[in-house]
CSV table of C-alpha atoms in Angstrom, one decimal:
chain,number,residue,atom,x,y,z
A,220,MET,CA,-7.8,9.7,34.7
A,221,GLY,CA,-4.2,11.5,34.5
A,222,LYS,CA,-3.0,13.6,32.2
A,223,THR,CA,-2.1,12.6,28.7
A,224,THR,CA,1.2,12.8,27.5
A,225,TYR,CA,2.1,13.5,24.4
A,226,LYS,CA,4.4,12.2,21.5
A,227,ARG,CA,6.6,15.6,20.0
A,228,LEU,CA,6.7,15.0,16.0
A,229,LYS,CA,7.9,17.8,13.9
A,230,GLY,CA,7.4,17.3,9.6
A,231,SER,CA,5.0,15.7,6.9
A,232,GLN,CA,7.8,13.3,6.5
A,233,SER,CA,6.1,9.5,7.0
A,234,PHE,CA,3.0,11.3,8.6
A,235,ARG,CA,0.4,7.9,6.5
A,236,GLN,CA,3.4,5.7,9.3
A,237,ARG,CA,3.1,8.0,12.4
A,238,LEU,CA,-1.0,7.9,12.2
A,239,LEU,CA,-0.9,4.2,11.7
A,240,LEU,CA,1.7,3.2,14.9
A,241,SER,CA,0.5,5.9,16.9
A,242,THR,CA,-3.1,4.1,16.5
A,243,LEU,CA,-1.8,0.6,17.0
A,244,SER,CA,1.0,1.3,20.4
A,245,SER,CA,-1.6,3.3,21.7
A,246,THR,CA,0.3,6.4,21.2
A,247,PRO,CA,-1.3,10.3,21.4
A,248,ILE,CA,0.5,12.2,18.6
A,249,ILE,CA,1.3,15.9,17.9
A,250,ILE,CA,3.3,17.0,14.7
A,251,ASP,CA,4.4,20.6,14.3
A,252,GLU,CA,5.2,22.4,11.3
A,253,ILE,CA,3.3,20.8,8.8
A,254,ARG,CA,4.6,22.0,5.5
A,255,ALA,CA,5.5,25.5,7.2
A,256,ASP,CA,7.4,27.5,5.1
A,257,ASP,CA,5.4,25.9,1.4
A,258,MET,CA,3.5,27.3,-0.6
A,259,ILE,CA,0.7,26.1,0.6
A,260,PRO,CA,0.6,25.1,4.3
A,261,GLY,CA,0.3,22.7,6.6
A,262,LEU,CA,-2.0,18.9,5.7
A,263,LEU,CA,-3.0,18.3,2.0
A,264,ARG,CA,-6.6,16.5,0.7
A,265,HIS,CA,-5.5,12.8,1.0
A,266,GLU,CA,-4.0,13.5,4.5
A,267,MET,CA,-6.8,15.1,5.6
A,268,SER,CA,-8.7,12.4,4.0
A,269,LEU,CA,-6.4,9.8,5.7
A,270,LEU,CA,-7.6,11.3,9.3
A,271,ARG,CA,-11.1,10.2,8.8
A,272,LEU,CA,-10.9,7.2,7.7
A,273,PHE,CA,-8.4,6.8,10.7
A,274,GLU,CA,-12.5,8.4,12.6
A,275,THR,CA,-14.0,6.4,10.8
A,276,VAL,CA,-12.1,2.5,11.6
A,277,THR,CA,-11.9,3.4,15.3
A,278,ASP,CA,-13.9,5.1,18.2
A,279,ASP,CA,-13.2,7.4,20.5
A,280,CYS,CA,-10.0,9.7,18.5
A,281,VAL,CA,-9.5,13.0,19.0
A,282,VAL,CA,-7.8,14.4,15.9
A,283,GLU,CA,-7.0,17.9,16.4
A,284,VAL,CA,-5.9,20.1,13.6
A,285,ASN,CA,-5.7,24.3,13.8
A,286,GLU,CA,-6.3,27.2,10.8
A,287,THR,CA,-3.4,26.6,8.7
A,288,GLY,CA,-3.5,23.4,8.7
A,289,THR,CA,0.2,23.1,10.4
A,290,ARG,CA,0.3,21.1,13.2
A,291,LEU,CA,-1.2,18.3,14.4
A,292,LYS,CA,-3.0,17.5,17.7
A,293,TYR,CA,-4.5,13.0,17.6
A,294,LYS,CA,-5.0,11.0,20.4
A,295,PRO,CA,-5.6,7.9,19.3
A,296,GLY,CA,-9.3,5.9,19.8
A,297,ILE,CA,-10.3,2.8,20.4
A,298,ILE,CA,-9.8,-0.4,16.5
A,299,MET,CA,-13.9,-1.1,16.2
A,300,GLY,CA,-13.4,-2.5,12.5
A,301,GLY,CA,-17.4,-3.2,11.7
A,302,LYS,CA,-19.4,-3.9,8.2
A,303,ASN,CA,-20.7,-1.8,5.4
A,304,LEU,CA,-18.5,1.6,6.7
A,305,VAL,CA,-18.1,4.3,3.4
A,306,HIS,CA,-15.2,5.6,2.9
A,307,ASN,CA,-14.5,8.4,-0.3
A,308,CYS,CA,-10.5,8.6,-0.7
A,309,ALA,CA,-9.0,12.3,-1.9
A,310,LEU,CA,-8.6,11.9,-5.5
A,311,THR,CA,-5.0,13.1,-5.5
A,312,ARG,CA,-3.9,10.0,-4.0
A,313,SER,CA,-5.1,6.4,-5.3
A,314,MET,CA,-6.8,3.7,-2.9
A,315,GLY,CA,-2.8,2.0,-2.2
A,316,TYR,CA,-2.4,4.7,-0.4
A,317,TYR,CA,-5.0,4.4,1.8
A,318,LEU,CA,-4.6,0.8,1.4
A,319,GLU,CA,-2.0,-0.4,3.3
A,320,PRO,CA,-2.8,1.5,6.6
A,321,LEU,CA,-6.1,-0.1,6.6
A,322,LEU,CA,-5.3,-3.7,6.7
A,323,LEU,CA,-2.6,-3.2,8.9
A,324,LEU,CA,-5.1,-1.6,11.7
A,325,GLY,CA,-8.1,-4.0,10.2
A,326,LEU,CA,-6.1,-7.1,11.9
A,327,PHE,CA,-6.0,-5.4,15.7
A,328,GLY,CA,-10.0,-4.8,15.4
A,329,LYS,CA,-12.5,-5.9,17.8
A,330,LYS,CA,-14.8,-6.3,14.3
A,331,LEU,CA,-14.2,-8.5,11.5
A,332,LEU,CA,-13.4,-5.5,8.9
A,333,SER,CA,-14.8,-4.7,6.3
A,334,ILE,CA,-15.5,-1.2,4.2
A,335,ARG,CA,-16.2,0.3,0.5
A,336,LEU,CA,-13.4,3.0,-1.0
A,337,LYS,CA,-14.7,5.2,-3.5
A,338,GLY,CA,-12.2,7.4,-5.7
A,339,VAL,CA,-8.9,6.5,-7.6
A,340,THR,CA,-8.5,2.6,-7.6
A,341,ASP,CA,-5.5,3.6,-9.6
A,342,ASP,CA,-1.7,6.0,-10.0
A,343,PRO,CA,1.2,6.3,-11.1
A,344,LYS,CA,2.4,6.7,-7.4
A,345,ASP,CA,1.2,4.3,-5.5
A,346,PRO,CA,0.5,0.2,-5.7
A,347,SER,CA,-2.8,-0.1,-7.8
A,348,VAL,CA,-5.5,-2.7,-6.2
A,349,ASP,CA,-4.5,-5.5,-8.2
A,350,THR,CA,-0.9,-5.2,-6.6
A,351,PHE,CA,-2.5,-5.1,-3.6
A,352,ARG,CA,-4.9,-8.3,-4.7
A,353,ASN,CA,-1.8,-10.5,-5.9
A,354,ALA,CA,0.8,-10.1,-4.1
A,355,ALA,CA,0.5,-7.6,-0.9
A,356,LEU,CA,-2.8,-10.5,1.3
A,357,HIS,CA,-0.3,-12.9,1.0
A,358,ILE,CA,1.9,-11.4,2.3
A,359,LEU,CA,-0.5,-11.0,5.5
A,360,LYS,CA,-0.6,-14.4,4.7
A,361,ARG,CA,2.9,-15.5,5.9
A,362,PHE,CA,2.5,-13.1,9.3
A,363,GLY,CA,-0.3,-16.2,10.3
A,364,VAL,CA,-3.8,-14.4,8.7
A,365,PRO,CA,-6.1,-16.4,8.1
A,366,SER,CA,-7.1,-16.3,3.8
A,367,GLU,CA,-10.8,-17.0,4.7
A,368,GLY,CA,-12.5,-12.9,5.1
A,369,LEU,CA,-9.0,-11.4,3.9
A,370,ASP,CA,-10.7,-9.8,-0.1
A,371,LEU,CA,-10.1,-7.2,-2.0
A,372,LYS,CA,-12.9,-7.2,-4.2
A,373,ILE,CA,-12.0,-4.3,-7.9
A,374,GLU,CA,-15.7,-3.1,-8.4
A,375,ALA,CA,-15.2,-0.2,-10.6
A,376,ARG,CA,-12.0,1.1,-12.1
A,377,GLY,CA,-11.6,4.5,-11.6
A,378,VAL,CA,-7.7,6.2,-12.3
A,379,ALA,CA,-7.2,10.1,-12.0
A,380,PRO,CA,-8.4,13.1,-11.7
A,381,GLU,CA,-12.0,12.3,-11.4
A,382,GLY,CA,-12.1,9.0,-9.7
A,383,GLY,CA,-15.0,7.0,-9.9
A,384,GLY,CA,-13.6,3.9,-8.8
A,385,GLU,CA,-15.1,1.5,-6.0
A,386,VAL,CA,-13.0,-1.6,-3.8
A,387,LEU,CA,-14.9,-3.8,-1.5
A,388,LEU,CA,-11.6,-4.3,1.1
A,389,THR,CA,-12.6,-7.6,4.1
A,390,VAL,CA,-9.9,-8.0,7.3
A,391,PRO,CA,-10.5,-10.5,9.5
A,392,ASN,CA,-8.7,-10.3,12.8
A,393,VAL,CA,-6.3,-11.9,14.6
A,394,GLN,CA,-4.9,-12.1,17.9
A,395,THR,CA,-1.5,-12.2,17.4
A,396,LEU,CA,1.2,-12.0,14.5
A,397,THR,CA,3.0,-15.0,13.8
A,398,ALA,CA,6.9,-14.5,13.7
A,399,VAL,CA,8.4,-15.5,10.5
A,400,GLN,CA,12.0,-17.0,8.6
A,401,TRP,CA,11.4,-15.9,5.9
A,402,VAL,CA,14.5,-16.0,3.7
A,403,GLU,CA,14.4,-18.7,1.3
A,404,GLU,CA,13.4,-16.7,-2.3
A,405,GLY,CA,12.6,-19.8,-4.9
A,406,MET,CA,13.4,-19.2,-8.6
A,407,VAL,CA,10.8,-17.9,-10.7
A,408,LYS,CA,7.9,-20.4,-11.4
A,409,LYS,CA,4.8,-18.3,-13.1
A,410,ILE,CA,4.2,-14.6,-13.4
A,411,ARG,CA,0.6,-13.3,-14.2
A,412,GLY,CA,-0.4,-9.6,-14.9
A,413,TRP,CA,-3.3,-7.9,-15.2
A,414,THR,CA,-4.3,-5.0,-17.4
A,415,PHE,CA,-7.2,-2.6,-17.3
A,416,SER,CA,-8.2,-0.3,-19.6
A,417,ALA,CA,-11.6,2.1,-18.9
A,418,ARG,CA,-13.3,5.1,-21.0
A,419,VAL,CA,-10.6,4.1,-23.8
A,420,SER,CA,-10.4,1.4,-27.0
A,421,SER,CA,-9.0,-2.2,-25.4
A,422,ASP,CA,-6.2,-2.4,-28.1
A,423,PHE,CA,-3.9,-0.1,-25.3
A,424,GLU,CA,-4.0,-2.8,-23.3
A,425,HIS,CA,-3.7,-5.7,-25.9
A,426,SER,CA,-0.6,-3.5,-26.7
A,427,MET,CA,0.8,-3.5,-23.2
A,428,ARG,CA,0.0,-7.4,-23.2
A,429,PHE,CA,2.5,-8.1,-26.7
A,430,ALA,CA,5.0,-6.2,-25.5
A,431,ALA,CA,5.7,-7.7,-21.9
A,432,ARG,CA,5.1,-11.5,-23.0
A,433,GLY,CA,7.2,-11.0,-25.7
A,434,ILE,CA,10.2,-10.2,-22.8
A,435,PHE,CA,8.9,-12.9,-20.8
A,436,ASN,CA,8.4,-15.5,-23.8
A,437,ASN,CA,11.8,-15.6,-23.9
A,438,LEU,CA,12.3,-16.8,-19.8
A,439,LEU,CA,9.9,-18.8,-19.5
A,440,PRO,CA,6.9,-20.4,-20.6
A,441,ASP,CA,4.5,-19.6,-17.5
A,442,VAL,CA,2.9,-16.4,-18.5
A,443,HIS,CA,-0.2,-15.1,-18.5
A,444,ILE,CA,-1.7,-11.6,-18.2
A,445,PHE,CA,-5.6,-11.3,-17.9
A,446,ASN,CA,-7.5,-8.6,-19.2
A,447,ASP,CA,-10.3,-6.4,-17.8
A,448,HIS,CA,-12.4,-3.5,-20.4
A,449,LYS,CA,-14.4,-1.6,-18.5
A,450,SER,CA,-17.7,0.6,-19.0
A,451,GLY,CA,-19.9,1.7,-18.4
A,452,PRO,CA,-20.6,3.0,-14.5
A,453,GLN,CA,-17.9,0.3,-13.7
A,454,ALA,CA,-14.7,2.4,-15.9
A,455,GLY,CA,-15.3,5.6,-13.7
A,456,LYS,CA,-15.7,9.0,-14.4
A,457,SER,CA,-11.6,9.4,-16.0
A,458,PRO,CA,-10.2,7.8,-19.2
A,459,GLY,CA,-6.7,5.7,-18.7
A,460,TYR,CA,-5.4,2.4,-18.8
A,461,GLY,CA,-2.4,0.7,-16.5
A,462,ILE,CA,-0.8,-3.2,-16.0
A,463,THR,CA,-0.3,-4.9,-12.9
A,464,LEU,CA,2.6,-7.4,-13.3
A,465,VAL,CA,3.2,-10.0,-10.2
A,466,ALA,CA,6.1,-13.0,-10.4
A,467,GLU,CA,5.6,-15.7,-8.2
A,468,THR,CA,8.7,-18.1,-6.7
A,469,THR,CA,8.9,-21.8,-5.9
A,470,ALA,CA,9.2,-20.5,-2.4
A,471,GLY,CA,6.0,-18.4,-1.8
A,472,CYS,CA,7.1,-15.2,-2.8
A,473,TYR,CA,5.4,-12.8,-5.1
A,474,VAL,CA,7.3,-9.7,-7.3
A,475,SER,CA,5.3,-6.7,-8.3
A,476,ALA,CA,5.3,-4.1,-10.7
A,477,ASP,CA,2.3,-1.7,-11.8
A,478,THR,CA,1.4,1.6,-13.5
A,479,THR,CA,-1.6,3.7,-14.7
A,480,VAL,CA,-1.9,5.8,-17.6
A,481,SER,CA,-4.2,8.0,-17.3
A,482,CYS,CA,-5.6,10.0,-20.6
A,483,GLY,CA,-7.1,13.0,-19.1
A,484,ARG,CA,-4.9,13.9,-16.1
A,485,THR,CA,-5.0,18.0,-15.9
A,486,ASP,CA,-2.3,20.5,-14.0
A,487,GLU,CA,-3.4,22.3,-11.2
A,488,THR,CA,-4.9,25.3,-14.3
A,489,GLY,CA,-7.5,22.7,-15.1
A,490,GLU,CA,-5.6,23.0,-18.7
A,491,VAL,CA,-5.3,19.4,-19.9
A,492,ASP,CA,-1.4,18.4,-19.4
A,493,GLU,CA,1.5,18.5,-21.8
A,494,GLU,CA,1.5,14.9,-21.3
A,495,LYS,CA,-1.4,14.3,-23.3
A,496,GLN,CA,0.4,15.4,-26.4
A,497,GLU,CA,3.0,13.5,-26.1
A,498,ARG,CA,2.0,9.7,-24.4
A,499,LYS,CA,4.7,7.2,-25.5
A,500,PRO,CA,2.5,4.1,-27.4
A,501,ALA,CA,1.3,1.2,-24.9
A,502,GLU,CA,4.2,-1.2,-25.7
A,503,ASP,CA,6.4,1.0,-24.4
A,504,THR,CA,4.7,0.5,-20.8
A,505,GLY,CA,4.2,-3.5,-21.7
A,506,VAL,CA,8.1,-3.3,-22.3
A,507,GLU,CA,9.0,-0.5,-19.1
A,508,ILE,CA,6.6,-2.6,-16.8
A,509,ALA,CA,8.5,-6.2,-18.0
A,510,SER,CA,11.3,-4.6,-17.6
A,511,TRP,CA,11.2,-3.4,-13.9
A,512,LEU,CA,9.3,-6.7,-13.4
A,513,LEU,CA,12.4,-8.1,-14.2
A,514,GLN,CA,14.9,-5.8,-12.1
A,515,GLU,CA,13.3,-6.5,-9.1
A,516,ILE,CA,13.4,-9.8,-9.3
A,517,GLU,CA,17.3,-9.5,-9.9
A,518,LYS,CA,17.7,-7.1,-6.8
A,519,GLY,CA,16.6,-10.4,-4.6
A,520,GLY,CA,15.1,-10.5,-1.3
A,521,VAL,CA,11.0,-12.2,-0.5
A,522,VAL,CA,9.4,-9.0,-1.8
A,523,ASP,CA,9.8,-6.1,-3.9
A,524,SER,CA,11.0,-2.3,-3.1
A,525,THR,CA,6.9,-1.5,-3.3
A,526,HIS,CA,6.0,-3.5,0.4
A,527,GLN,CA,9.1,-3.2,2.5
A,528,GLY,CA,8.0,-0.8,4.9
A,529,LEU,CA,5.1,-4.1,5.3
A,530,LEU,CA,7.5,-6.3,5.3
A,531,PHE,CA,8.7,-4.5,8.5
A,532,ILE,CA,6.3,-3.4,9.8
A,533,LEU,CA,4.5,-7.1,10.4
A,534,CYS,CA,8.1,-7.9,11.4
A,535,ALA,CA,7.6,-5.6,14.8
A,536,LEU,CA,4.0,-5.8,15.2
A,537,CYS,CA,4.7,-10.3,15.3
A,538,GLN,CA,3.7,-11.9,18.6
A,539,LYS,CA,7.8,-11.3,20.9
A,540,ASP,CA,10.2,-13.3,19.1
A,541,VAL,CA,13.3,-13.6,16.2
A,542,SER,CA,11.5,-13.0,12.7
A,543,LYS,CA,14.5,-12.9,10.0
A,544,VAL,CA,13.6,-11.4,6.0
A,545,ARG,CA,15.5,-11.5,3.3
A,546,VAL,CA,15.5,-8.5,1.1
A,547,GLY,CA,17.3,-6.5,-1.9
A,548,THR,CA,18.1,-3.6,-2.1
A,549,LEU,CA,16.5,-0.9,0.9
A,550,SER,CA,14.2,1.4,-0.3
A,551,PRO,CA,14.4,4.9,1.0
A,552,TYR,CA,10.7,3.9,2.4
A,553,GLY,CA,11.6,1.1,4.2
A,554,VAL,CA,14.6,3.3,6.0
A,555,GLU,CA,11.8,5.4,7.4
A,556,THR,CA,9.7,2.8,8.3
A,557,LEU,CA,12.7,1.1,10.3
A,558,LYS,CA,13.1,4.9,11.6
A,559,ASN,CA,10.0,5.0,12.5
A,560,LEU,CA,10.0,1.3,14.2
A,561,LYS,CA,12.1,2.5,16.9
A,562,GLU,CA,10.3,5.7,17.5
A,563,PHE,CA,7.0,3.7,18.1
A,564,LEU,CA,7.8,0.8,19.2
A,565,GLY,CA,11.1,0.5,20.2
A,566,VAL,CA,11.5,-2.4,18.0
A,567,THR,CA,15.0,-2.1,16.8
A,568,PHE,CA,16.3,-4.1,13.5
A,569,SER,CA,20.4,-5.7,13.1
A,570,PHE,CA,21.6,-5.9,9.1
A,571,ARG,CA,23.6,-8.6,7.7
A,572,PRO,CA,24.4,-8.3,4.4
A,573,ASP,CA,24.7,-10.5,1.8
A,574,PRO,CA,27.2,-10.8,-0.4
A,575,SER,CA,26.7,-13.5,-2.6
A,576,THR,CA,23.4,-12.6,-3.2
A,577,SER,CA,24.0,-9.0,-3.0
A,578,THR,CA,20.3,-9.0,-0.5
A,579,VAL,CA,20.5,-8.2,3.5
A,580,ILE,CA,19.0,-9.9,6.1
A,581,LEU,CA,17.0,-8.2,8.9
A,582,THR,CA,16.4,-10.0,12.6
A,583,CYS,CA,14.1,-8.4,15.4
A,584,VAL,CA,12.1,-9.3,17.7
A,585,GLY,CA,8.7,-7.9,17.4
A,586,SER,CA,7.1,-5.9,20.3
A,587,GLY,CA,4.8,-8.6,20.6
A,588,LEU,CA,1.5,-6.1,20.0
A,589,VAL,CA,-1.9,-8.4,21.5
A,590,ASN,CA,-5.1,-7.9,19.8
A,591,LEU,CA,-6.8,-6.8,23.5
A,592,SER,CA,-10.4,-5.4,22.3
A,593,ARG,CA,-10.6,-8.8,20.0
A,594,LYS,CA,-13.1,-11.4,22.5
A,595,LEU,CA,-11.8,-14.5,23.3
A,596,SER,CA,-13.0,-16.9,21.9
């Protein structure tokens, strides 16, 4: 065995992607100066939880963190996948934070991945579990991922700060991903929505649905928003409500917007947040998300700004063939993803602005990642 050479990185930015790309490309990494100058230095709770998650789905990975948490040494293992896995997510971030890397790891595993995540299902920071189920999974199918075995079941809701939610994710394995030519956006043909309320009155859902429909009904006839009122153990441990809206186009693109309002969020001192006294009415939340969805549609592109990172990673992992995709305004997360892909996989994208629609067409040649651990059937 030769000496392991590590790629040296600095800082806490794009920690999740660095970990993911390091694992997929089998590149050992050392990250120094993780929040070294911060009041609370080192890795945060959800980042430690993400490391534990990577340990759960891979075999033989080596994780070394120094006492202050400001330095991480990570040697990736073999992605195993496996059934009946369970992971308790840190409650500082919702499951959206953990699901994106999990989806991609699962595809290149040795066995089918079936994992139960416990914690916060919805928060305002990360995409909601409804968004994952109804938008992100459709993006994977574009790249040749079979829809059989690809599923996300929401078994219980959990809102910050206490969580208590539960989802079951299953991801099939692939040999390689198929390159895509995906520039056709199409016109919006229908809008579907999902509201939920947990440990609060279902009137909140009714208000959000009514307000959101008020905006869409003037624009297109096919709008349907489903409700999901939870009580008892399925409602998790904290009160809150939320809404997810997804627009489907004639060309099979899915554009999403979502948010969650947590009614019991406390700040660091344990005092109930000021937000509680001045929370805006649920109608305003409905209007806000409906307007945000319309803005996302207006920006153009085959995915919304939340899913740009996922789209670029999928393009970069494809077989050695040209992928071509259209996006609206590049989001900061999208730009960060492009930098990381160049660093880890050596994949560079070429840009061509399309002034007529103010969108950008990106082209790249995939890195040709092959799932070697999967048995050739």
